[in-house]
């Protein structure tokens, strides 16, 4: 199975006019319809049954959320008879339940857990190395050392941030998922992109400009930790609201 690099660094990649050393980070370079994912060739990683198990896990969480929301709807109708309002609210949230925001947090955590990389909400680097050496396709082995370095750099950086704000672990969502895995996933992909082995890098103008922009404007850990915290708190609040625990 091929694991696709997800690069949050260039959410608005838009025709680079020059490979200038300095960018205005609020204005990403205009790269037209260029696909940034084509710059660093994606390694083929055999994940075994992990994707199927984790997809089933997300479906279970989704079913539980639907059930809870259904109960809330019935209670609301019994209390105030606002059938139409409740139906509209249910319809508005339907797409969110079908494609839950928490999947972006819970799915990476499940994948890392199933591959042995995440043990009791802690990354085990020895297990990460063993998994990569065992599961990365032979033709892509050159990228393994960089992926390992990316894991180490990202983990050190995130832990330093946690220590700076005085926390030992990130708060979990009501469904039991921690944001640590998704933060690591995004960080490792971005860090590996920045240090992609020459053998796997497409050396053209657009790719080089994209890398230069990312290097300047999206430093480690490549995820806005303060923003991520706010988004997590908002997601937590919305989930609790649906459960009837937040007024």
Tab-separated table of C-alpha atoms in Angstrom:
chain	number	residue	atom	x	y	z
A	1	UNK	CA	0.000	0.000	0.000
A	2	UNK	CA	1.265	3.449	-0.788
A	3	UNK	CA	1.214	6.015	1.978
A	4	UNK	CA	0.563	9.436	0.492
A	5	UNK	CA	2.484	12.394	1.826
A	6	UNK	CA	0.078	14.953	3.204
A	7	UNK	CA	1.745	18.362	3.085
A	8	UNK	CA	-0.051	20.932	5.150
A	9	UNK	CA	2.835	23.323	4.432
A	10	UNK	CA	1.484	24.445	1.063
A	11	UNK	CA	-2.247	24.567	1.494
A	12	UNK	CA	-2.446	27.312	-1.138
A	13	UNK	CA	0.376	26.449	-3.528
A	14	UNK	CA	-0.242	28.693	-6.313
A	15	UNK	CA	4.034	30.379	-11.134
A	16	UNK	CA	7.060	30.935	-9.115
A	17	UNK	CA	8.739	34.057	-10.410
A	18	UNK	CA	12.076	33.485	-8.748
A	19	UNK	CA	13.873	31.288	-6.254
A	20	UNK	CA	14.297	34.187	-3.907
A	21	UNK	CA	15.913	33.556	-0.552
A	22	UNK	CA	13.152	35.396	1.275
A	23	UNK	CA	9.408	34.923	0.882
A	24	UNK	CA	6.408	36.739	2.199
A	25	UNK	CA	5.065	33.834	4.223
A	26	UNK	CA	1.525	35.171	4.057
A	27	UNK	CA	1.628	34.893	0.254
A	28	UNK	CA	2.618	31.371	-0.917
A	29	UNK	CA	4.347	31.214	-4.325
A	30	UNK	CA	1.954	30.870	-7.246
A	31	UNK	CA	2.552	27.406	-8.685
A	32	UNK	CA	-0.618	27.123	-10.729
A	33	UNK	CA	-1.954	23.574	-11.000
A	34	UNK	CA	1.370	22.104	-9.913
A	35	UNK	CA	1.100	19.023	-7.664
A	36	UNK	CA	3.510	19.424	-4.753
A	37	UNK	CA	3.091	15.724	-3.892
A	38	UNK	CA	5.005	14.861	-7.079
A	39	UNK	CA	8.235	16.452	-5.810
A	40	UNK	CA	9.359	13.727	-3.424
A	41	UNK	CA	8.543	10.254	-4.719
A	42	UNK	CA	6.278	8.485	-2.263
A	43	UNK	CA	7.662	5.305	-0.670
A	44	UNK	CA	5.561	2.194	-0.931
A	45	UNK	CA	4.845	0.955	2.582
A	46	UNK	CA	3.071	-2.319	3.260
A	47	UNK	CA	0.738	-1.748	6.183
A	48	UNK	CA	-0.872	-5.175	6.220
A	49	UNK	CA	-4.297	-5.231	7.858
A	50	UNK	CA	-3.814	-1.931	9.687
A	51	UNK	CA	-5.785	0.266	7.231
A	52	UNK	CA	-8.785	-2.089	7.260
A	53	UNK	CA	-8.750	-2.326	11.053
A	54	UNK	CA	-8.461	1.426	11.465
A	55	UNK	CA	-11.200	2.145	8.938
A	56	UNK	CA	-13.442	-0.198	10.904
A	57	UNK	CA	-12.435	1.627	14.081
A	58	UNK	CA	-13.489	4.979	12.607
A	59	UNK	CA	-16.794	3.478	11.439
A	60	UNK	CA	-17.421	2.225	14.957
A	61	UNK	CA	-16.770	5.685	16.384
A	62	UNK	CA	-19.058	7.185	13.744
A	63	UNK	CA	-21.838	4.714	14.572
A	64	UNK	CA	-21.501	5.548	18.261
A	65	UNK	CA	-21.708	9.263	17.482
A	66	UNK	CA	-24.814	8.722	15.332
A	67	UNK	CA	-26.448	6.763	18.126
A	68	UNK	CA	-25.688	9.465	20.674
A	69	UNK	CA	-26.988	12.185	18.378
A	70	UNK	CA	-30.143	10.160	17.721
A	71	UNK	CA	-30.753	9.951	21.452
A	72	UNK	CA	-30.252	13.679	21.806
A	73	UNK	CA	-32.800	14.306	19.045
A	74	UNK	CA	-35.433	12.148	20.749
A	75	UNK	CA	-34.862	13.850	24.097
A	76	UNK	CA	-35.134	17.265	22.506
A	77	UNK	CA	-38.428	16.415	20.817
A	78	UNK	CA	-39.891	15.077	24.053
A	79	UNK	CA	-38.873	18.178	25.945
A	80	UNK	CA	-39.930	20.968	23.630
A	81	UNK	CA	-41.614	19.461	20.589
A	82	UNK	CA	-39.319	21.357	18.222
A	83	UNK	CA	-39.347	18.605	15.621
A	84	UNK	CA	-38.526	20.797	12.653
A	85	UNK	CA	-35.652	22.554	14.358
A	86	UNK	CA	-34.165	19.282	15.510
A	87	UNK	CA	-34.512	17.752	12.045
A	88	UNK	CA	-32.729	20.728	10.515
A	89	UNK	CA	-29.952	20.480	13.066
A	90	UNK	CA	-29.620	16.779	12.366
A	91	UNK	CA	-29.428	17.386	8.609
A	92	UNK	CA	-26.792	20.078	9.045
A	93	UNK	CA	-24.624	17.758	11.084
A	94	UNK	CA	-25.162	14.732	8.826
A	95	UNK	CA	-22.114	15.326	6.641
A	96	UNK	CA	-19.994	15.952	9.729
A	97	UNK	CA	-21.018	12.578	11.124
A	98	UNK	CA	-20.422	10.787	7.816
A	99	UNK	CA	-16.989	12.420	7.501
A	100	UNK	CA	-16.103	13.145	11.121
A	101	UNK	CA	-13.418	15.693	11.868
A	102	UNK	CA	-12.018	13.431	14.569
A	103	UNK	CA	-11.035	10.863	11.909
A	104	UNK	CA	-8.021	13.075	11.138
A	105	UNK	CA	-6.924	12.540	14.734
A	106	UNK	CA	-8.123	9.014	15.470
A	107	UNK	CA	-7.071	7.315	12.201
A	108	UNK	CA	-3.327	8.171	12.368
A	109	UNK	CA	-3.289	7.147	16.013
A	110	UNK	CA	-4.827	3.796	15.087
A	111	UNK	CA	-2.327	3.217	12.259
A	112	UNK	CA	0.659	3.957	14.488
A	113	UNK	CA	-0.794	1.756	17.208
A	114	UNK	CA	-1.460	-1.171	14.863
A	115	UNK	CA	2.082	-1.002	13.448
A	116	UNK	CA	3.600	-0.967	16.930
A	117	UNK	CA	5.004	2.531	16.523
A	118	UNK	CA	2.758	3.976	19.241
A	119	UNK	CA	2.659	2.155	22.563
A	120	UNK	CA	0.496	3.562	25.367
A	121	UNK	CA	0.446	6.950	23.649
A	122	UNK	CA	4.257	7.071	23.421
A	123	UNK	CA	6.261	6.676	20.228
A	124	UNK	CA	8.672	3.754	20.397
A	125	UNK	CA	11.508	4.629	18.023
A	126	UNK	CA	12.924	1.106	17.984
A	127	UNK	CA	9.556	-0.182	16.815
A	128	UNK	CA	9.347	2.615	14.241
A	129	UNK	CA	12.724	1.583	12.791
A	130	UNK	CA	11.815	-2.111	12.773
A	131	UNK	CA	8.524	-1.426	11.041
A	132	UNK	CA	10.103	0.765	8.353
A	133	UNK	CA	12.911	-1.700	7.628
A	134	UNK	CA	10.387	-4.503	7.349
A	135	UNK	CA	7.610	-2.738	5.468
A	136	UNK	CA	9.125	-0.189	3.059
A	137	UNK	CA	9.479	-1.502	-0.484
A	138	UNK	CA	13.056	-2.459	-1.395
A	139	UNK	CA	13.346	0.184	-4.113
A	140	UNK	CA	12.467	2.897	-1.573
A	141	UNK	CA	14.873	1.880	1.200
A	142	UNK	CA	16.999	5.000	0.641
A	143	UNK	CA	14.367	7.134	2.322
A	144	UNK	CA	14.198	5.136	5.565
A	145	UNK	CA	17.079	6.930	7.353
A	146	UNK	CA	15.469	10.282	6.593
A	147	UNK	CA	12.053	9.155	7.810
A	148	UNK	CA	13.686	8.011	11.053
A	149	UNK	CA	15.457	11.366	11.417
A	150	UNK	CA	12.155	13.098	10.734
A	151	UNK	CA	10.469	11.109	13.501
A	152	UNK	CA	13.258	11.955	15.928
A	153	UNK	CA	13.304	15.668	15.055
A	154	UNK	CA	9.529	15.984	15.239
A	155	UNK	CA	9.247	14.053	18.478
A	156	UNK	CA	11.985	16.113	20.149
A	157	UNK	CA	10.406	19.354	18.977
A	158	UNK	CA	6.885	18.445	20.079
A	159	UNK	CA	8.102	17.208	23.463
A	160	UNK	CA	10.046	20.439	23.942
A	161	UNK	CA	6.876	22.387	23.279
A	162	UNK	CA	4.945	20.248	25.743
A	163	UNK	CA	7.589	20.861	28.394
A	164	UNK	CA	7.546	24.594	27.676
A	165	UNK	CA	3.799	24.802	28.310
A	166	UNK	CA	3.982	22.480	31.293
A	167	UNK	CA	2.086	19.425	30.042
A	168	UNK	CA	3.093	15.769	29.962
A	169	UNK	CA	0.388	14.590	27.567
A	170	UNK	CA	-2.158	16.157	25.255
A	171	UNK	CA	-5.785	15.966	26.329
A	172	UNK	CA	-7.756	13.262	24.563
A	173	UNK	CA	-10.988	13.707	22.669
A	174	UNK	CA	-14.140	12.215	24.227
A	175	UNK	CA	-13.790	9.212	21.909
A	176	UNK	CA	-10.363	8.514	23.393
A	177	UNK	CA	-7.996	9.779	20.678
A	178	UNK	CA	-4.960	11.958	21.353
A	179	UNK	CA	-3.780	14.591	18.825
A	180	UNK	CA	-0.150	13.513	19.248
A	181	UNK	CA	-0.229	10.948	16.429
A	182	UNK	CA	-1.811	13.279	13.886
A	183	UNK	CA	0.669	16.021	14.786
A	184	UNK	CA	3.545	13.592	14.305
A	185	UNK	CA	2.097	12.360	11.015
A	186	UNK	CA	1.917	15.860	9.557
A	187	UNK	CA	5.305	16.839	10.944
A	188	UNK	CA	7.124	13.725	9.690
A	189	UNK	CA	5.678	14.105	6.197
A	190	UNK	CA	6.679	17.771	5.994
A	191	UNK	CA	10.152	17.182	7.451
A	192	UNK	CA	10.797	14.292	5.057
A	193	UNK	CA	9.661	16.472	2.153
A	194	UNK	CA	12.220	19.117	3.127
A	195	UNK	CA	15.007	16.539	3.319
A	196	UNK	CA	13.921	14.180	0.556
A	197	UNK	CA	16.844	12.048	-0.744
A	198	UNK	CA	18.218	13.262	-4.100
A	199	UNK	CA	17.327	9.903	-5.648
A	200	UNK	CA	13.654	10.494	-4.880
A	201	UNK	CA	13.487	14.264	-5.453
A	202	UNK	CA	12.189	15.805	-8.700
A	203	UNK	CA	14.692	18.582	-9.300
A	204	UNK	CA	12.641	21.188	-11.139
A	205	UNK	CA	11.917	24.867	-10.522
A	206	UNK	CA	8.481	24.457	-8.988
A	207	UNK	CA	9.585	21.767	-6.553
A	208	UNK	CA	12.659	23.716	-5.494
A	209	UNK	CA	10.639	26.880	-4.925
A	210	UNK	CA	8.078	24.917	-2.927
A	211	UNK	CA	10.847	23.465	-0.760
A	212	UNK	CA	12.458	26.886	-0.225
A	213	UNK	CA	9.135	28.380	0.796
A	214	UNK	CA	8.390	25.521	3.201
A	215	UNK	CA	11.862	25.709	4.737
A	216	UNK	CA	11.466	29.422	5.486
A	217	UNK	CA	7.797	29.654	6.358
A	218	UNK	CA	6.941	26.312	7.947
A	219	UNK	CA	9.661	25.402	10.467
A	220	UNK	CA	9.553	22.466	12.861
A	221	UNK	CA	7.260	21.007	14.005
A	222	UNK	CA	5.487	22.034	10.772
A	223	UNK	CA	2.170	22.195	12.583
A	224	UNK	CA	0.950	25.364	14.317
A	225	UNK	CA	0.813	24.006	17.853
A	226	UNK	CA	-1.093	26.948	19.284
A	227	UNK	CA	-3.637	26.789	16.461
A	228	UNK	CA	-3.821	22.999	16.742
A	229	UNK	CA	-4.646	23.371	20.438
A	230	UNK	CA	-7.446	25.825	19.693
A	231	UNK	CA	-8.852	23.581	16.951
A	232	UNK	CA	-8.720	20.579	19.273
A	233	UNK	CA	-10.524	22.476	22.012
A	234	UNK	CA	-13.209	23.551	19.523
A	235	UNK	CA	-13.621	19.978	18.297
A	236	UNK	CA	-13.858	18.762	21.893
A	237	UNK	CA	-16.507	21.390	22.688
A	238	UNK	CA	-18.590	20.541	19.620
A	239	UNK	CA	-18.432	16.830	20.447
A	240	UNK	CA	-19.498	17.434	24.037
A	241	UNK	CA	-22.289	19.715	22.834
A	242	UNK	CA	-23.653	16.925	20.656
A	243	UNK	CA	-23.566	14.616	23.653
A	244	UNK	CA	-25.557	17.156	25.653
A	245	UNK	CA	-22.709	17.851	28.091
A	246	UNK	CA	-22.114	21.427	26.975
A	247	UNK	CA	-24.869	24.028	27.032
